[in-house]
XYZ file of N, CA and C in Angstrom:
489
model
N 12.042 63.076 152.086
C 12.801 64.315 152.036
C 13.710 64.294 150.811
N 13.240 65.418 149.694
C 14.124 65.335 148.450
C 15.178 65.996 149.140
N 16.457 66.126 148.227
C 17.440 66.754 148.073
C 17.602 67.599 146.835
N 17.938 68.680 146.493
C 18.267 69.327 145.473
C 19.495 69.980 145.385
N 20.302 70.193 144.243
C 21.312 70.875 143.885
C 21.659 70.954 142.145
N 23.039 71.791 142.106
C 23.286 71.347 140.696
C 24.127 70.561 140.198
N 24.468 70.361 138.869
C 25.351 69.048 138.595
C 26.712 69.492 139.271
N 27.140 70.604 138.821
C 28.835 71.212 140.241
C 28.640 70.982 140.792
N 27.280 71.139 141.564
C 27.320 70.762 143.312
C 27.521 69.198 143.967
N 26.772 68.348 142.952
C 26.386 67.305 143.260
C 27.135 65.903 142.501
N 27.535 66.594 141.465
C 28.649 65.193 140.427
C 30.076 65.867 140.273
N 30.334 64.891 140.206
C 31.849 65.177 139.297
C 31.651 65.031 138.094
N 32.217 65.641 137.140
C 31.940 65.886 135.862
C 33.597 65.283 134.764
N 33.251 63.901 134.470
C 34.651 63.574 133.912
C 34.738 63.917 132.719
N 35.831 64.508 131.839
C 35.625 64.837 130.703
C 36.618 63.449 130.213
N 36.313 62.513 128.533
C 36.616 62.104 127.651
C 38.466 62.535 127.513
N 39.187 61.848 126.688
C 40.172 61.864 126.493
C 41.108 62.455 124.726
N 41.639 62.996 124.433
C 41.927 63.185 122.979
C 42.325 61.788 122.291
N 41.715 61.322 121.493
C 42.222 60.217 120.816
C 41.770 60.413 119.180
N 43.178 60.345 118.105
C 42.967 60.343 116.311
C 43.158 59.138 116.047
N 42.476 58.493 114.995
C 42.247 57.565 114.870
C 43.746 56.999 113.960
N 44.318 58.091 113.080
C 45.510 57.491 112.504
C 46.280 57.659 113.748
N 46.468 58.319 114.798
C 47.769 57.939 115.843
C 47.434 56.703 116.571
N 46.177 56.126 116.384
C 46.246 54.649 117.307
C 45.953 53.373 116.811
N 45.774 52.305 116.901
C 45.801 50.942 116.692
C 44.274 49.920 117.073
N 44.219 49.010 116.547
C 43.318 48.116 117.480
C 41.830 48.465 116.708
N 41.327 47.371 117.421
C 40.042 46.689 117.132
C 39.179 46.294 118.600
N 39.616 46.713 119.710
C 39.399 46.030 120.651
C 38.046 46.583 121.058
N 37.890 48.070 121.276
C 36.958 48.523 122.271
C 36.781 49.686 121.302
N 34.893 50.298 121.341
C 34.243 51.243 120.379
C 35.028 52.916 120.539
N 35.249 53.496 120.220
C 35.407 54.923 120.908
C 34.228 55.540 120.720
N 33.686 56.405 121.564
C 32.657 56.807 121.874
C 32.949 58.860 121.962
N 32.336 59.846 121.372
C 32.432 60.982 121.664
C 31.330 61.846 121.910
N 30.513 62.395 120.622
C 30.017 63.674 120.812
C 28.691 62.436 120.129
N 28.579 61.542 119.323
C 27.668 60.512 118.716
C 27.932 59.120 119.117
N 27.589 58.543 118.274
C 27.918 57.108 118.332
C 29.441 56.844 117.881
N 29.864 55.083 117.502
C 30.914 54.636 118.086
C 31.632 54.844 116.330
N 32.439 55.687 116.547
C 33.650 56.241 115.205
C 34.817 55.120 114.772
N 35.426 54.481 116.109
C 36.518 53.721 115.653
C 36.527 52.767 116.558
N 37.544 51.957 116.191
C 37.806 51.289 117.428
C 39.764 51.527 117.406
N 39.879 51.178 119.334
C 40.822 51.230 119.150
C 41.441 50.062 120.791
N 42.724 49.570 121.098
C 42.898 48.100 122.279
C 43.473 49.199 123.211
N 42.366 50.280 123.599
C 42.680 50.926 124.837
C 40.636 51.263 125.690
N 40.508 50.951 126.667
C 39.378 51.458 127.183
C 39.608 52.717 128.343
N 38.618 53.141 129.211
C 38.539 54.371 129.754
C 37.780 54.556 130.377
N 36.688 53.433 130.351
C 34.838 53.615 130.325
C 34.538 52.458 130.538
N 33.370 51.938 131.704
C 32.595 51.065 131.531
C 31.848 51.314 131.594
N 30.060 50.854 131.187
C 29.236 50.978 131.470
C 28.238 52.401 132.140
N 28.564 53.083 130.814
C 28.268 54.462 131.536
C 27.507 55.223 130.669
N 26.825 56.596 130.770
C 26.025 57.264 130.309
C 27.017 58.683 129.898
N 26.886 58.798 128.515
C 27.610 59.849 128.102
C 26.966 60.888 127.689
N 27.811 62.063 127.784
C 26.612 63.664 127.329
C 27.860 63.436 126.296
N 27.215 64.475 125.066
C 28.102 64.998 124.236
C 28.519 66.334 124.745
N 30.156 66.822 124.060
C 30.427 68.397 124.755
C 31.057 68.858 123.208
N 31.237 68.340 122.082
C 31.495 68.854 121.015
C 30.725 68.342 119.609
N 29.682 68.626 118.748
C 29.319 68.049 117.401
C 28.129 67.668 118.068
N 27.370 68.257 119.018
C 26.048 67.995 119.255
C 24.908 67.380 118.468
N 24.401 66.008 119.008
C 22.974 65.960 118.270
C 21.891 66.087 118.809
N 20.774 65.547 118.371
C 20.072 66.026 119.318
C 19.619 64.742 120.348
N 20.553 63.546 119.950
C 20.128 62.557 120.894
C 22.008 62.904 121.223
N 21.948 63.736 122.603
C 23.179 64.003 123.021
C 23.307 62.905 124.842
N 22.513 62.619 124.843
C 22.996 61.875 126.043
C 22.689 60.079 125.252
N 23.294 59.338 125.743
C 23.189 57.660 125.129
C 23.971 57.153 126.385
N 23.703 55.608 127.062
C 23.869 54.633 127.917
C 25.174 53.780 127.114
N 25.907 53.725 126.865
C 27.358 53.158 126.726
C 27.612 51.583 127.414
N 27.092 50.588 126.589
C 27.182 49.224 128.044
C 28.274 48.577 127.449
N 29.359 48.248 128.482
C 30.527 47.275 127.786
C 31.533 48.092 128.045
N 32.553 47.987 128.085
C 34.281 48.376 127.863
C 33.993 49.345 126.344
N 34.808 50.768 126.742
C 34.539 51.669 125.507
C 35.624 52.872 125.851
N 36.000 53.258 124.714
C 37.055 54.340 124.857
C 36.114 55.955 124.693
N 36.095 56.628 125.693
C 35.467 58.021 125.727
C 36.694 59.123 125.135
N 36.351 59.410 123.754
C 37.150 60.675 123.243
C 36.980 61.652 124.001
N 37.706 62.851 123.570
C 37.386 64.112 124.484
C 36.345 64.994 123.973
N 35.303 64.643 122.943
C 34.374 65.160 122.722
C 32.735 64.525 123.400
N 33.318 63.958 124.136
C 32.165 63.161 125.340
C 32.286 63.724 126.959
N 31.370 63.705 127.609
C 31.700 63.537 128.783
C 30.874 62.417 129.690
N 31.558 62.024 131.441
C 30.822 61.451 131.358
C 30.777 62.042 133.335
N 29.438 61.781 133.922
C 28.794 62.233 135.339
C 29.098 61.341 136.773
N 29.272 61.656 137.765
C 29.648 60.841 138.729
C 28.828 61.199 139.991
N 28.288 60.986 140.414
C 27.727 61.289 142.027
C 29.246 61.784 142.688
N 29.227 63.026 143.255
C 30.023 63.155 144.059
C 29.682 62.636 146.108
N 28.854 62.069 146.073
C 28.087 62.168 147.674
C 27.569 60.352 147.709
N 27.683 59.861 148.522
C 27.257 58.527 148.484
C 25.502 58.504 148.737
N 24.993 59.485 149.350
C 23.208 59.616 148.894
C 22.455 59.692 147.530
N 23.654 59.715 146.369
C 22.985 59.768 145.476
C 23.436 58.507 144.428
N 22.766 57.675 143.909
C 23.504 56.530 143.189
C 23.643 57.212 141.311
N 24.924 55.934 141.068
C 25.255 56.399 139.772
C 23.468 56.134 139.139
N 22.901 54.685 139.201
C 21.350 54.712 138.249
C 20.865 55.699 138.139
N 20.364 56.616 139.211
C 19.511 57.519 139.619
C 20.139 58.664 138.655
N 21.301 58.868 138.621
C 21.798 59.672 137.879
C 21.739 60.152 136.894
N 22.212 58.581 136.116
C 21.734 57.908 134.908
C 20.396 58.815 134.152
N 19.210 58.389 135.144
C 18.237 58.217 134.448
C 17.574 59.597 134.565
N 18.266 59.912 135.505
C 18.009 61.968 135.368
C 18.770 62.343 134.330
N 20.121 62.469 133.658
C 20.705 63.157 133.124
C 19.655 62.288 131.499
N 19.177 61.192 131.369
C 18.780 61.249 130.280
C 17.184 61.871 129.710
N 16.302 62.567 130.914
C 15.531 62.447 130.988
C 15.133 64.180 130.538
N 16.825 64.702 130.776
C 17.234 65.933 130.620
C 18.327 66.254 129.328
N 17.633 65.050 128.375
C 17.949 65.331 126.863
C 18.107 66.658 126.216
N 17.024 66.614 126.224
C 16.236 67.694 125.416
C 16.963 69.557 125.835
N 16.779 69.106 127.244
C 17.042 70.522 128.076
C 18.819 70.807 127.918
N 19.579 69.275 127.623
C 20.901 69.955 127.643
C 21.602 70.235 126.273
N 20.392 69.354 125.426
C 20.819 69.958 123.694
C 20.663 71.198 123.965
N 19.777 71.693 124.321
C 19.281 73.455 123.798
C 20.346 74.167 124.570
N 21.576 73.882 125.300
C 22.475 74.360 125.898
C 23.513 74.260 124.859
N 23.365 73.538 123.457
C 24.500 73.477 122.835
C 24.483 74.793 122.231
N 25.839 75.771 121.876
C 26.394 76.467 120.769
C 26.517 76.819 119.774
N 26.410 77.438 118.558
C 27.122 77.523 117.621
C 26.370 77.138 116.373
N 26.527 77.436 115.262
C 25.411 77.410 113.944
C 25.622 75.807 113.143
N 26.807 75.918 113.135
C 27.095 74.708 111.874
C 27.364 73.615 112.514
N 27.872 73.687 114.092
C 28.724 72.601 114.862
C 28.200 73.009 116.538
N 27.222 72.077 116.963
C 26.520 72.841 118.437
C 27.818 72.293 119.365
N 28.366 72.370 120.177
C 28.663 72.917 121.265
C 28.699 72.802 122.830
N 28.621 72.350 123.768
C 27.967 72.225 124.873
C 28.198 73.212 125.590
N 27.591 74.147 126.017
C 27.743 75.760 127.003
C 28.247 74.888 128.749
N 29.230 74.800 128.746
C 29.324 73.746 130.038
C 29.175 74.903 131.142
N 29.016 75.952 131.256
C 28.636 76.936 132.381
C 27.012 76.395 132.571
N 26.348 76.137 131.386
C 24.591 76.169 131.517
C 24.504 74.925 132.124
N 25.205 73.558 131.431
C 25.564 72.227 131.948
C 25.815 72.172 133.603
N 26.934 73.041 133.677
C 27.071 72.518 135.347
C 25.819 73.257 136.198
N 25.380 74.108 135.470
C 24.021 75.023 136.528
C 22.723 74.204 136.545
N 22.653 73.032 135.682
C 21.279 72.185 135.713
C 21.237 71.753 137.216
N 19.841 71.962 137.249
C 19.174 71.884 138.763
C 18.637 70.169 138.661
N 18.521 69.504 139.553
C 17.792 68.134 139.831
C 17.787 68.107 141.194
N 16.496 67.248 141.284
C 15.911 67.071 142.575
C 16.523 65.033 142.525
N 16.884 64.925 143.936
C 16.971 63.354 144.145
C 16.085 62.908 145.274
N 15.665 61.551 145.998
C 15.409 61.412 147.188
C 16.211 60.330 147.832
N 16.229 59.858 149.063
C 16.704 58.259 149.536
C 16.779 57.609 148.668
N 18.046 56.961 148.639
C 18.841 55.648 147.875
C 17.745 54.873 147.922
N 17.239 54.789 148.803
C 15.682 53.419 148.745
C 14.792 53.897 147.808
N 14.505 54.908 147.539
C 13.508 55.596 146.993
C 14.017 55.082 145.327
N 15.573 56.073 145.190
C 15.955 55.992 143.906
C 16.170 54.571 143.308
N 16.402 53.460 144.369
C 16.571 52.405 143.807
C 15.311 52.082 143.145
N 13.934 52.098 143.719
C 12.937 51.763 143.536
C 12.389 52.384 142.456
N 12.247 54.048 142.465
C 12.560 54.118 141.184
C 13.263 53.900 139.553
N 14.711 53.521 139.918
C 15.321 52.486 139.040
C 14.983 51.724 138.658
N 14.314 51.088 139.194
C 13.853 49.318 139.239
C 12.455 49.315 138.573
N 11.620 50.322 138.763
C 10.431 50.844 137.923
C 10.442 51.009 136.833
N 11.932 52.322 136.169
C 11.689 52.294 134.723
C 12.570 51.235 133.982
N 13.608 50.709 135.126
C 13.918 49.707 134.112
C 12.945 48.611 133.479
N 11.971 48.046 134.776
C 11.017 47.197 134.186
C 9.892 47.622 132.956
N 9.470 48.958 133.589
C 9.230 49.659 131.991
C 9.552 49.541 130.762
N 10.648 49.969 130.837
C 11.669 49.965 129.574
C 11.939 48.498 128.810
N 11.759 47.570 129.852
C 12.278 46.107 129.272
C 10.930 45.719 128.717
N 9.998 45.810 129.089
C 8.576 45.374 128.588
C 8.171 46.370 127.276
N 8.844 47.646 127.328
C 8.601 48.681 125.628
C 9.669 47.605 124.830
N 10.984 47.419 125.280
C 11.820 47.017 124.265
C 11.220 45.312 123.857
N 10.474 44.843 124.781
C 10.192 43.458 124.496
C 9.063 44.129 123.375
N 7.799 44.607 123.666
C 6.699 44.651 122.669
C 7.436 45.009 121.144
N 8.030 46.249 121.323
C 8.721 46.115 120.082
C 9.496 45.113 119.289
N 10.096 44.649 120.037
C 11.127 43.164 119.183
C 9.699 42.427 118.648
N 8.853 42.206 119.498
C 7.316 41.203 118.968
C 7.282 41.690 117.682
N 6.677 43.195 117.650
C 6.359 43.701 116.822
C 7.250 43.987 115.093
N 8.671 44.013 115.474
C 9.781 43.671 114.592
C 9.713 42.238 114.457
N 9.254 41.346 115.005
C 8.855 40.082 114.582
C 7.751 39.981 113.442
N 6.780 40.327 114.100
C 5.510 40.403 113.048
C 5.727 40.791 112.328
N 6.314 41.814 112.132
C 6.230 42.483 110.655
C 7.386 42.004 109.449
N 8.210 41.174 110.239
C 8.813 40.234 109.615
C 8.062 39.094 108.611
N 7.880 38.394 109.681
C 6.395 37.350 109.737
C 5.369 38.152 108.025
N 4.723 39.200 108.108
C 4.126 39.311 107.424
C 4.976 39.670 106.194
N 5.813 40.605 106.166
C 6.886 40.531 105.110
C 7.427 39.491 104.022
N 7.572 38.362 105.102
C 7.569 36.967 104.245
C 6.529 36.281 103.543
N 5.341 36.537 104.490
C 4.120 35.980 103.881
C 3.515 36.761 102.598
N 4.029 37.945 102.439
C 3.128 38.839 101.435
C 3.936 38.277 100.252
């Protein structure tokens, strides 16, 4: 028995924090916003989490965040509001729904995130048993693509030297 709803219905939706890089200090932990990691600064906010962008859209707007990290306020980040649904499962829906939440971004020169279109995304979940198992599927997936590739960034090492 799936469950369905939308991200309002079903997450909490945390938004990122304002942080300039000349008002703060440190080296400690990445800050993280709308891209990849801009500064660092010896304050975190974030562990181990999956961020959407909500300002300076790219088109790889969702990314997995692993480690202690400071979330600017041009990030956001998703929560299961309901204990039937786990953060993984989440995870691996909101990234799977790349594509669908770029084209929700805004604006000509600087995209945007339409967070009305954002909170209306529909997903289907099933049993925590289910989703775990699914978890556990593409992670093993995923670890066996990222292994062939490193091989393959090997070899071509390997031959690089030899030529």
């Amino acid at each position: 028995m799936w469950k369905n709803g939308t991200m309002a219905e079903l997450c909490e939706i945390e938004y990122g924090t304002r942080v300039v890089k000349k008002n703060v200090q440190g080296d400690e932990f990445p800050v993280y916003g709308g891209g990849g990691e801009t500064f660092r600064i010896n304050q975190k906010n974030r562990t181990d989490r999956l961020i959407v962008s909500r300002f300076g859209m790219s088109e790889k707007c969702t990314r997995f965040v692993s480690g202690d990290f400071f979330l600017n306020d041009s990030g956001l980040t998703v929560s299961p509001k309901f204990s039937d649904l786990s953060q993984s499962y989440l995870d691996k829906v909101i990234l799977t729904k790349n594509n669908e939440i770029y084209s929700l971004g805004r604006g000509s020169a600087q995209k945007n995130l339409n967070m009305e279109g954002f909170k209306e995304l529909c997903f289907e979940y099933p049993s925590l048993a289910e989703q775990q198992r699914i978890v556990a599927k593409l992670d093993d997936t995923f670890s066996e693509i990222d292994e062939s590739l490193r091989l393959d960034r090997t070899k071509e090492s390997k031959i690089d030297y030899l030529k």
